[in-house]
Short mmCIF file of C-alpha atoms and ligand atoms in Angstrom, two decimals:
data_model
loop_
_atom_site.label_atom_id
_atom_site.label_comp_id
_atom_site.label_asym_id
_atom_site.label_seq_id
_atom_site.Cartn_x
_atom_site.Cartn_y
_atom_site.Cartn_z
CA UNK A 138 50.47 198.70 14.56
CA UNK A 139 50.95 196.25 17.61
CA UNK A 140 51.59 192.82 16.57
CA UNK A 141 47.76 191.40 17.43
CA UNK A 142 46.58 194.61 14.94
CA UNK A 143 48.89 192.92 12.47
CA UNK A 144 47.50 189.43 12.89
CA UNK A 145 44.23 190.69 12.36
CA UNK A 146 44.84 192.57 9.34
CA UNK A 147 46.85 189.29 8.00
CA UNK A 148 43.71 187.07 9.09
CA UNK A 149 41.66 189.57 7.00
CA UNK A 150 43.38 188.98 3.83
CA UNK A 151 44.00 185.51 4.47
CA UNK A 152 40.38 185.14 4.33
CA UNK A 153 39.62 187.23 1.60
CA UNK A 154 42.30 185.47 -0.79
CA UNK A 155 40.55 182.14 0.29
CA UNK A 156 37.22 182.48 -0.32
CA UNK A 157 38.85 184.19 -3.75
CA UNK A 158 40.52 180.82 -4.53
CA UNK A 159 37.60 179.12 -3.58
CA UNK A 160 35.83 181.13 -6.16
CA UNK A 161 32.93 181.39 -3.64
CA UNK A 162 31.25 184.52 -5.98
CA UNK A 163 28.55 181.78 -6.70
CA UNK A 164 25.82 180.51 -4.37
CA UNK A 165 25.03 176.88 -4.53
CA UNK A 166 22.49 175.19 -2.43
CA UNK A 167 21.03 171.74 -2.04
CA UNK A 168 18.73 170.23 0.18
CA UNK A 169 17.72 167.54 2.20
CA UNK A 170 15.65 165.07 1.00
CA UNK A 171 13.52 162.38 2.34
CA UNK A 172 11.91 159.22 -0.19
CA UNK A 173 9.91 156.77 0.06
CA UNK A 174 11.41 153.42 -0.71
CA UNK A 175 10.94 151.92 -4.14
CA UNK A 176 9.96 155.82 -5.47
CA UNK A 177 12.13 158.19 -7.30
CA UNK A 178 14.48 160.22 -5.39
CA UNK A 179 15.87 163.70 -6.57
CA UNK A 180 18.91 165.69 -4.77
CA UNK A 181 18.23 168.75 -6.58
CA UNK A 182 20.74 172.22 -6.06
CA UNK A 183 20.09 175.67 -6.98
CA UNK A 184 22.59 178.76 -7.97
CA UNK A 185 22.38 181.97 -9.12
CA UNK A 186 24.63 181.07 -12.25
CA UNK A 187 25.05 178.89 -14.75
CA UNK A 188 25.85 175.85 -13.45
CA UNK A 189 28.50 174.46 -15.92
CA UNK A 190 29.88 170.52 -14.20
CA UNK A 191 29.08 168.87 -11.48
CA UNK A 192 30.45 165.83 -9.39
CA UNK A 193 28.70 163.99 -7.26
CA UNK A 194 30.17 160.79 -4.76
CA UNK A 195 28.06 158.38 -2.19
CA UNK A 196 29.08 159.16 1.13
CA UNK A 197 28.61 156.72 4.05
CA UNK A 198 27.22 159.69 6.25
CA UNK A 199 27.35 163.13 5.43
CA UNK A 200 28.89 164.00 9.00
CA UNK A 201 31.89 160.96 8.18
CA UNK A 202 34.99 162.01 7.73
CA UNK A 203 36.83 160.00 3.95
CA UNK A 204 33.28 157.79 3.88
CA UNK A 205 32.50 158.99 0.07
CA UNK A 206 34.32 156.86 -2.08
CA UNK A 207 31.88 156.16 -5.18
CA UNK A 208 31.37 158.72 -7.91
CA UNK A 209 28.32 158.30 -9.14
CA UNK A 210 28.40 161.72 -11.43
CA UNK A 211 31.41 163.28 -13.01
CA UNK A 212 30.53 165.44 -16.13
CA UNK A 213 33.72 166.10 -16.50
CA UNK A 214 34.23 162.21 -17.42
CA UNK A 215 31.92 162.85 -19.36
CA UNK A 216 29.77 160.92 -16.56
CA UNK A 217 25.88 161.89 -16.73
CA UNK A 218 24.69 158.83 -15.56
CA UNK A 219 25.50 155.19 -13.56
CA UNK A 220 24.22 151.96 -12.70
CA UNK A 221 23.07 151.56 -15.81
CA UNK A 222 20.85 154.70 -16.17
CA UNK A 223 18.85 153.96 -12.59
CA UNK A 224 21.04 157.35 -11.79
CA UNK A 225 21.11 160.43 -13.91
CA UNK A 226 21.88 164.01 -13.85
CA UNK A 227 19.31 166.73 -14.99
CA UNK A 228 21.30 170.29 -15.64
CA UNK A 229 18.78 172.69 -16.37
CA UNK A 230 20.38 176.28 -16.27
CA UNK A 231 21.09 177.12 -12.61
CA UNK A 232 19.72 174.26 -10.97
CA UNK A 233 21.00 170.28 -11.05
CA UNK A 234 18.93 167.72 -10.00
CA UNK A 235 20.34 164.05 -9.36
CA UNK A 236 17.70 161.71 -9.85
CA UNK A 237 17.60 158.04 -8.35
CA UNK A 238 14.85 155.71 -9.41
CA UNK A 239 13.35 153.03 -7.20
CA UNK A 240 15.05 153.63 -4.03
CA UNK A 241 16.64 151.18 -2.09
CA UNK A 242 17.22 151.34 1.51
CA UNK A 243 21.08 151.03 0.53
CA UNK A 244 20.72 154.10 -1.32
CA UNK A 245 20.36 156.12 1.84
CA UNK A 246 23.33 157.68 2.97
CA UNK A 247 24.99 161.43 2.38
CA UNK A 248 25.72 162.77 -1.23
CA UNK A 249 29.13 164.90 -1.55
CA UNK A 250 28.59 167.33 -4.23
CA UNK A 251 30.89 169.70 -6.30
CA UNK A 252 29.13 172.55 -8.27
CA UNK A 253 30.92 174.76 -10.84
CA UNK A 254 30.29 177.46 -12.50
CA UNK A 255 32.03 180.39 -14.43
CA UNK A 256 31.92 182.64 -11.44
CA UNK A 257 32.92 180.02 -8.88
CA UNK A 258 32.84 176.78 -7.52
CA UNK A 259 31.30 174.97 -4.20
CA UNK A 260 31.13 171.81 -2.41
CA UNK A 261 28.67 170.31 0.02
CA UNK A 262 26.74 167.71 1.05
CA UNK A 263 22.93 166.17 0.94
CA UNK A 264 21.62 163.45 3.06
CA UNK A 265 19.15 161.33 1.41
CA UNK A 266 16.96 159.65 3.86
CA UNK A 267 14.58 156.33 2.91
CA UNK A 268 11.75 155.55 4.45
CA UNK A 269 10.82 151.70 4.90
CA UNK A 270 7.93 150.68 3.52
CA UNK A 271 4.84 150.21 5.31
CA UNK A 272 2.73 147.87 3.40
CA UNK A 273 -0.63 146.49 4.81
CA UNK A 274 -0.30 142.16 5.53
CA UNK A 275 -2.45 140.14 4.20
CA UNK A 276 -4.12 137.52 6.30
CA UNK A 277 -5.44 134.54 5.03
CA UNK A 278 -6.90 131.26 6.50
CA UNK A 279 -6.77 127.58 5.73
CA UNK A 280 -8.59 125.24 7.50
CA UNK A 281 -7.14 126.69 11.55
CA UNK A 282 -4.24 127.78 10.24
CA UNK A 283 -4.53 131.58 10.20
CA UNK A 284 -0.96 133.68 8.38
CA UNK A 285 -0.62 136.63 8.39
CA UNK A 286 2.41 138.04 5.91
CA UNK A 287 4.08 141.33 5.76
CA UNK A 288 5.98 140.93 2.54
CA UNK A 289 8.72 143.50 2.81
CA UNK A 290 9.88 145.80 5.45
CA UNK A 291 12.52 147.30 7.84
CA UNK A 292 14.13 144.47 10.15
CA UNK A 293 13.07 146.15 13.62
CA UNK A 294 9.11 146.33 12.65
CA UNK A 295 6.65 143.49 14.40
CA UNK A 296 3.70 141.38 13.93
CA UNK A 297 1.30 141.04 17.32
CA UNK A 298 -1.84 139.14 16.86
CA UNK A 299 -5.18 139.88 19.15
CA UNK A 300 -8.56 138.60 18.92
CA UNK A 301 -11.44 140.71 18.46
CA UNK A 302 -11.40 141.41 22.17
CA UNK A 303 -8.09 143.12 21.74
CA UNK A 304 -6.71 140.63 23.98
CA UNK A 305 -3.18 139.71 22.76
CA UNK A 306 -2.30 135.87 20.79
CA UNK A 307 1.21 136.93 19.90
CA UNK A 308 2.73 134.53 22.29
CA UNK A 309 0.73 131.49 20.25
CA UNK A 310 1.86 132.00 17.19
CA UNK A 311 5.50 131.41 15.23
CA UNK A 312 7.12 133.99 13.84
CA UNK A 313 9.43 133.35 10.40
CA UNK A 314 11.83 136.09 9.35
CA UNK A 315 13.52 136.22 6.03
CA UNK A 316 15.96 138.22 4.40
CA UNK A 317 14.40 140.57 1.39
CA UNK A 318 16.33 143.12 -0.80
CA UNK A 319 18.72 145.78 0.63
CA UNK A 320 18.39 144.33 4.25
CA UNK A 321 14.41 144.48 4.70
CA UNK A 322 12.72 141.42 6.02
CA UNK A 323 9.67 139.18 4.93
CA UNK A 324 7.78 138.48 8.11
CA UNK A 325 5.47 135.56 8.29
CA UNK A 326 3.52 134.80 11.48
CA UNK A 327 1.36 131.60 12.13
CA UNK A 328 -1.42 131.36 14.51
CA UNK A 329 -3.19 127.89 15.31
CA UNK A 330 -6.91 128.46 15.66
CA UNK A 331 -7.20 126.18 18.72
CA UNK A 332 -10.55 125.74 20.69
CA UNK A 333 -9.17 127.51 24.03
CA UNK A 334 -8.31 130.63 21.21
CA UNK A 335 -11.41 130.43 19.65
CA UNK A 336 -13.01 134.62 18.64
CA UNK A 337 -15.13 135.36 17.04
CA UNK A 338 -12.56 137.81 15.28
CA UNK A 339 -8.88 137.75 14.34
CA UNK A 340 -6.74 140.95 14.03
CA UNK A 341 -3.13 140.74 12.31
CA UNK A 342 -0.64 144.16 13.64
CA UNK A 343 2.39 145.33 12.00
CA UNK A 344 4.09 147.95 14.40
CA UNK A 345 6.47 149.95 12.41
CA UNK A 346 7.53 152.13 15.25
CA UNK A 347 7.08 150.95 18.79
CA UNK A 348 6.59 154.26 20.35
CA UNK A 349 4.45 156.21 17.91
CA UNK A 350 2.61 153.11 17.41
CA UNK A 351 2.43 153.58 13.86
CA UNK A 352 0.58 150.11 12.41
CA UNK A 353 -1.26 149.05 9.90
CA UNK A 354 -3.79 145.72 11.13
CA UNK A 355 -5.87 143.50 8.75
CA UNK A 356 -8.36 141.56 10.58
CA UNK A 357 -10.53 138.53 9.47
CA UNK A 358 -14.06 137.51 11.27
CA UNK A 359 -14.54 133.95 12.54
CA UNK A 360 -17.68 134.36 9.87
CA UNK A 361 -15.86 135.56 7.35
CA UNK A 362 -12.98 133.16 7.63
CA UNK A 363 -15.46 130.34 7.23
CA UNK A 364 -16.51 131.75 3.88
CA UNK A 365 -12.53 132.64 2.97
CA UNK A 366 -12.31 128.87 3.56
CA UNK A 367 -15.37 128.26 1.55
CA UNK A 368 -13.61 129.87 -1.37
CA UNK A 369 -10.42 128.85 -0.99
CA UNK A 370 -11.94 125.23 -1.57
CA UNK A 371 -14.06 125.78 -4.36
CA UNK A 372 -11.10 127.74 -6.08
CA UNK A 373 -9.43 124.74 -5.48
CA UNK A 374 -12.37 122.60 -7.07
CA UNK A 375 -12.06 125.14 -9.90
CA UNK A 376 -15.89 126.15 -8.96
CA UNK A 377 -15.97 129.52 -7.98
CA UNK A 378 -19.64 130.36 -9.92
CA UNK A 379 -21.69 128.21 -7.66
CA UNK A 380 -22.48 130.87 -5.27
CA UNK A 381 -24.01 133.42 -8.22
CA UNK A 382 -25.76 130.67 -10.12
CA UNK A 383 -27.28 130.36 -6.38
CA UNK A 384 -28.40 133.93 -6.38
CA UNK A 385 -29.61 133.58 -9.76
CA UNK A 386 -32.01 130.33 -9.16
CA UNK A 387 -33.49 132.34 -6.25
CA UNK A 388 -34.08 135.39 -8.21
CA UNK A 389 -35.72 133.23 -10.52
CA UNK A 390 -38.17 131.64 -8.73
CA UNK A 391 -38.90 135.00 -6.22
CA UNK A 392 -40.15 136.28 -9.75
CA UNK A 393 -42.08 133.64 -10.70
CA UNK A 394 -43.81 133.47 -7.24
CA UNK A 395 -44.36 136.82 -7.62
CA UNK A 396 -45.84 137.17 -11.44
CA UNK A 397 -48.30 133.94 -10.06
CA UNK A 398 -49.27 135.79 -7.21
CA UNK A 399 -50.01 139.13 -9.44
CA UNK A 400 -51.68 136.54 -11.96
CA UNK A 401 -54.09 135.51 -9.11
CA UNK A 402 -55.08 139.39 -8.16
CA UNK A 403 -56.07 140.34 -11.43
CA UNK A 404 -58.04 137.45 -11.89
CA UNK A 405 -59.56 138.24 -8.97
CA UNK A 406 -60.03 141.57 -10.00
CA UNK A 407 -61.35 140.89 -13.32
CA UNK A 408 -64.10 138.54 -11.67
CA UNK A 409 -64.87 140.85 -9.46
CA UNK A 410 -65.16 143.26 -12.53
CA UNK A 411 -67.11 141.07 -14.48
CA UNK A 412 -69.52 140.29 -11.24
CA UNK A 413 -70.21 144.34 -11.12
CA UNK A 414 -70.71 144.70 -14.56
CA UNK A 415 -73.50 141.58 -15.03
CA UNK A 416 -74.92 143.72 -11.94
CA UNK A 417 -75.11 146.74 -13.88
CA UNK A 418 -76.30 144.82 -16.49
CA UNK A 419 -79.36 143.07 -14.98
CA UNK A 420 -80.18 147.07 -13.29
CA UNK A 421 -80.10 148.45 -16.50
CA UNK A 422 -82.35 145.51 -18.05
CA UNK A 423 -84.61 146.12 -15.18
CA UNK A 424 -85.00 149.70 -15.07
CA UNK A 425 -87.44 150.41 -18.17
CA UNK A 426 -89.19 146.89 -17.51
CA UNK A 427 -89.57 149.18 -13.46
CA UNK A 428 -90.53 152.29 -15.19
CA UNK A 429 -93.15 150.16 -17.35
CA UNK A 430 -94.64 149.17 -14.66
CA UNK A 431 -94.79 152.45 -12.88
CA UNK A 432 -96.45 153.56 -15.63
CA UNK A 433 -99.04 151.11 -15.69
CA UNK A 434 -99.54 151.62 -12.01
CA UNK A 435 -99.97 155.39 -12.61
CA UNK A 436 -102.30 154.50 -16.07
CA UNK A 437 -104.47 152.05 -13.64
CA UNK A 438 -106.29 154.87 -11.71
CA UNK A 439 -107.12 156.40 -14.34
CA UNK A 440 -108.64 153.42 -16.01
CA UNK A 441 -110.81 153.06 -12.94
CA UNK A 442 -111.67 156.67 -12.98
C1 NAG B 502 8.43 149.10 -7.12
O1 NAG B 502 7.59 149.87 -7.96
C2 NAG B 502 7.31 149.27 -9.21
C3 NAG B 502 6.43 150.21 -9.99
O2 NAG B 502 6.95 151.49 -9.99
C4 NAG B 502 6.61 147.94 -8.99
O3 NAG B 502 6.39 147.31 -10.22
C5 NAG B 502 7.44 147.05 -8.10
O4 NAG B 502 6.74 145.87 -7.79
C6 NAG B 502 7.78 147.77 -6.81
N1 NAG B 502 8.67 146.92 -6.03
C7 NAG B 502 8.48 146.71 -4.73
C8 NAG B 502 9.47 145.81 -4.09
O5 NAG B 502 7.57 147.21 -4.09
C1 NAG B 503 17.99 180.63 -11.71
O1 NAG B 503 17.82 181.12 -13.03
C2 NAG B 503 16.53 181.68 -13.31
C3 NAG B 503 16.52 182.08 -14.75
O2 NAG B 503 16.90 181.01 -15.56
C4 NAG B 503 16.28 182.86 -12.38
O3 NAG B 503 15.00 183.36 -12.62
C5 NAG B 503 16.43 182.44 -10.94
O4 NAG B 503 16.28 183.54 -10.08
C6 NAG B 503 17.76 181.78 -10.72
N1 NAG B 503 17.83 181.27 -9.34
C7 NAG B 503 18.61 181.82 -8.41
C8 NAG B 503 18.58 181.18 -7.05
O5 NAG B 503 19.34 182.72 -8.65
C1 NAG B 504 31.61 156.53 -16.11
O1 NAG B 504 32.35 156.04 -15.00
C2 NAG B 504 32.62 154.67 -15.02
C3 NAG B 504 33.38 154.30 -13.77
O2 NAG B 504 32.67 154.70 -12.65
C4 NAG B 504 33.39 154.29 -16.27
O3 NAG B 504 33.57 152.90 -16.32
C5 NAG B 504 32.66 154.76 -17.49
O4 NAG B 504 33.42 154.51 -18.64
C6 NAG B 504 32.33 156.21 -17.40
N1 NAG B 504 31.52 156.62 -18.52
C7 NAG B 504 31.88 157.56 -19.41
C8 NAG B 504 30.90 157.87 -20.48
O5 NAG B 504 32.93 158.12 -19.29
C1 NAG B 505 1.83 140.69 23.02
O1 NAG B 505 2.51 139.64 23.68
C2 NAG B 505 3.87 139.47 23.31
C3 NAG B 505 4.41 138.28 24.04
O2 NAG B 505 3.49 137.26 24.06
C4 NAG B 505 4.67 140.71 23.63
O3 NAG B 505 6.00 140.56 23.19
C5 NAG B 505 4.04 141.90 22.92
O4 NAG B 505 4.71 143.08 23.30
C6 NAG B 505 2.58 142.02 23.28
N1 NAG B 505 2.02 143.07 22.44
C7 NAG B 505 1.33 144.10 22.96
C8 NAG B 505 0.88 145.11 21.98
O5 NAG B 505 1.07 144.19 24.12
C1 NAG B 506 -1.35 129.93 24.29
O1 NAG B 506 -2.69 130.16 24.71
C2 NAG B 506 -3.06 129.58 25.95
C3 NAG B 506 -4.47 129.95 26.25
O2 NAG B 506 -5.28 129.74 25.16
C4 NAG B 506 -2.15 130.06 27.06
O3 NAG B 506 -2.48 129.38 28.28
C5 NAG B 506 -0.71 129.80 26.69
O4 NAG B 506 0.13 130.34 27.69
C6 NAG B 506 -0.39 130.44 25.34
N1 NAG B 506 0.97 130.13 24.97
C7 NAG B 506 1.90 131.07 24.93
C8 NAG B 506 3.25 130.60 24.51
O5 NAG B 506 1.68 132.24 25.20
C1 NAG B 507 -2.40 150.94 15.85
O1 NAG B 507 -2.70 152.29 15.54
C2 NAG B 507 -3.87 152.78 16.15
C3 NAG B 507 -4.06 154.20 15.70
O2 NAG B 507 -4.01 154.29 14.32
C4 NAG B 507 -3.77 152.70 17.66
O3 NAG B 507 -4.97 153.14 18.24
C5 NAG B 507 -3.48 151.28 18.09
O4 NAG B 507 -3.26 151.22 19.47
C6 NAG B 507 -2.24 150.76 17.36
N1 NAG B 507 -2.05 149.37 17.68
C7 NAG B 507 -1.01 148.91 18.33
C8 NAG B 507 -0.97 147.45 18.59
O5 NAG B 507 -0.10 149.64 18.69
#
């Protein structure tokens, strides 16, 4: 054996004694997983054993080197759970599932996990990705003031205004950021209806991603503004019924001008009735007095014979 035939056989047992030591005579694997914000996550790892304990730290990033530094399960600390039961560990058998309810967009991040079971052990790591939330605004007018609010989202999203035209107003309105939960923003974005604006349509855009163009828009009409308005006054005159009672009154009186006029047709009718019957009356009266005097007609020649 040369010395390079020698290194090889060395490197060969090298790395059979490792992966011994490292136990690696069970298969663990874990996924990826991607969650909507404010929904329940779950980092959930599969083995062909029994999985017996399992740690599990927050990394920074899954690719960053010494970023994990919180344990957030350690059953052997007798650890199953943390922040105060919003985190928990399901073992089931072969497969552990790490469950985190209601997201946050701090909650994103890598998640270092050590698997054990009687056959081996194995380490890895899962990136758990967020996704912002894309709620729809709401837009809402008082008096020329139109807002338009996008309660909670990622910081880089935007509000554009256009009129029903699709020309753009976003340079006539003011935009107010403020800081949510877990670094998201509430955007609010004022537009002053002003005569030289004046559409006969508003539309309210927030872009989550400028180059897919992903949006969601809420739009108002000029019309239906006015009637917004409308409401938004007699809600504040505690009066909202008006409008029905309205509809009701109208109803009312279309079926009363209706049962008069239906009133008037069958009286009608009825004369009319009546005026054939005394017709068939008179006819019937007549006929025998008729036939008499047919018969007297028909008698008479014979009288003269
Ligand atoms: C998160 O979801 C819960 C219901 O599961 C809801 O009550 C709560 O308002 C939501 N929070 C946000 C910020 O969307
Ligand atoms: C996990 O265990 C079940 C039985 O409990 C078995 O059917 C399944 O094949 C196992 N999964 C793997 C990946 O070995
Ligand atoms: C879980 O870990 C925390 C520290 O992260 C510790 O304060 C707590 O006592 C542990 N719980 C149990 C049941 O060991
Ligand atoms: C609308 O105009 C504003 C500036 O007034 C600009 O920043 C924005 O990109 C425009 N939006 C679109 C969709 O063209
Ligand atoms: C506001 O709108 C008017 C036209 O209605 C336009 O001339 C003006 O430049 C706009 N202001 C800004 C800041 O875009
Ligand atoms: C919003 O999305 C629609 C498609 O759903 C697209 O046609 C439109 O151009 C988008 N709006 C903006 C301002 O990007």
């Amino acid at each position: 054996m040369d010395s390079l035939q020698k290194t090889a056989v060395y490197l060969l047992f090298l790395s059979i004694f490792s992966s011994a030591s490292h136990g690696q005579f069970a298969t663990f694997k874990c996924g990826d997983v991607k969650t909507e914000y404010n929904k329940t996550a779950a980092i959930s790892c599969i083995s062909n054993t029994k999985i017996t304990s399992v740690t599990v730290k927050r990394c920074e990033n899954c690719n960053k080197q010494n970023s994990c530094s919180q344990t957030i399960i350690n059953t052997f600390a007798g650890n199953y759970s943390s922040e105060e039961g919003r985190i928990w560990l399901v073992l089931k058998h072969n497969i552990s599932e790490v469950h985190i309810q209601a997201v946050k967009a701090t909650d994103q991040g890598g998640y270092k996990w050590y698997l054990y079971s009687d056959t081996g052990e194995n380490q890895g790591c899962t990136t758990l990705e967020i996704t912002d939330p894309e709620i729809e605004p709401s837009l809402t007018m008082n008096g020329r003031k139109l807002a338009c609010l996008s309660p909670l989202g990622h910081r880089q999203r935007q509000i554009h205004w256009f009129n029903g035209h699709g020309n753009n107003l976003t340079g006539n309105a003011s935009l107010v950021s403020e800081e949510a939960e877990d670094g998201l923003t509430s955007l609010t974005t004022t537009l002053h209806e002003k005569p030289s604006l004046a559409a006969s349509e508003y539309c309210c855009t927030v872009l989550f991603d400028v180059h897919t163009k992903r949006n969601k828009t809420k739009c108002l009409s000029a019309d239906k503004a006015v009637t917004d308005y409308l409401h938004f006054t007699s809600a504040v005159t505690s009066d909202p019924e008006i409008p029905k009672e309205h509809v009701a009154t109208i109803l009312v009186l279309l079926f009363l001008v209706l049962c008069c006029f239906a009133a008037v047709l069958y009286y009608k009718h009825r004369q009319r009735a009546m005026a054939r019957e005394n017709f068939a009356d008179v006819i019937r009266n007549l006929l025998p007095i008729l036939r008499q005097h047919e018969k007297a007609e028909e008698n008479a020649p014979n009288q003269e014979v």
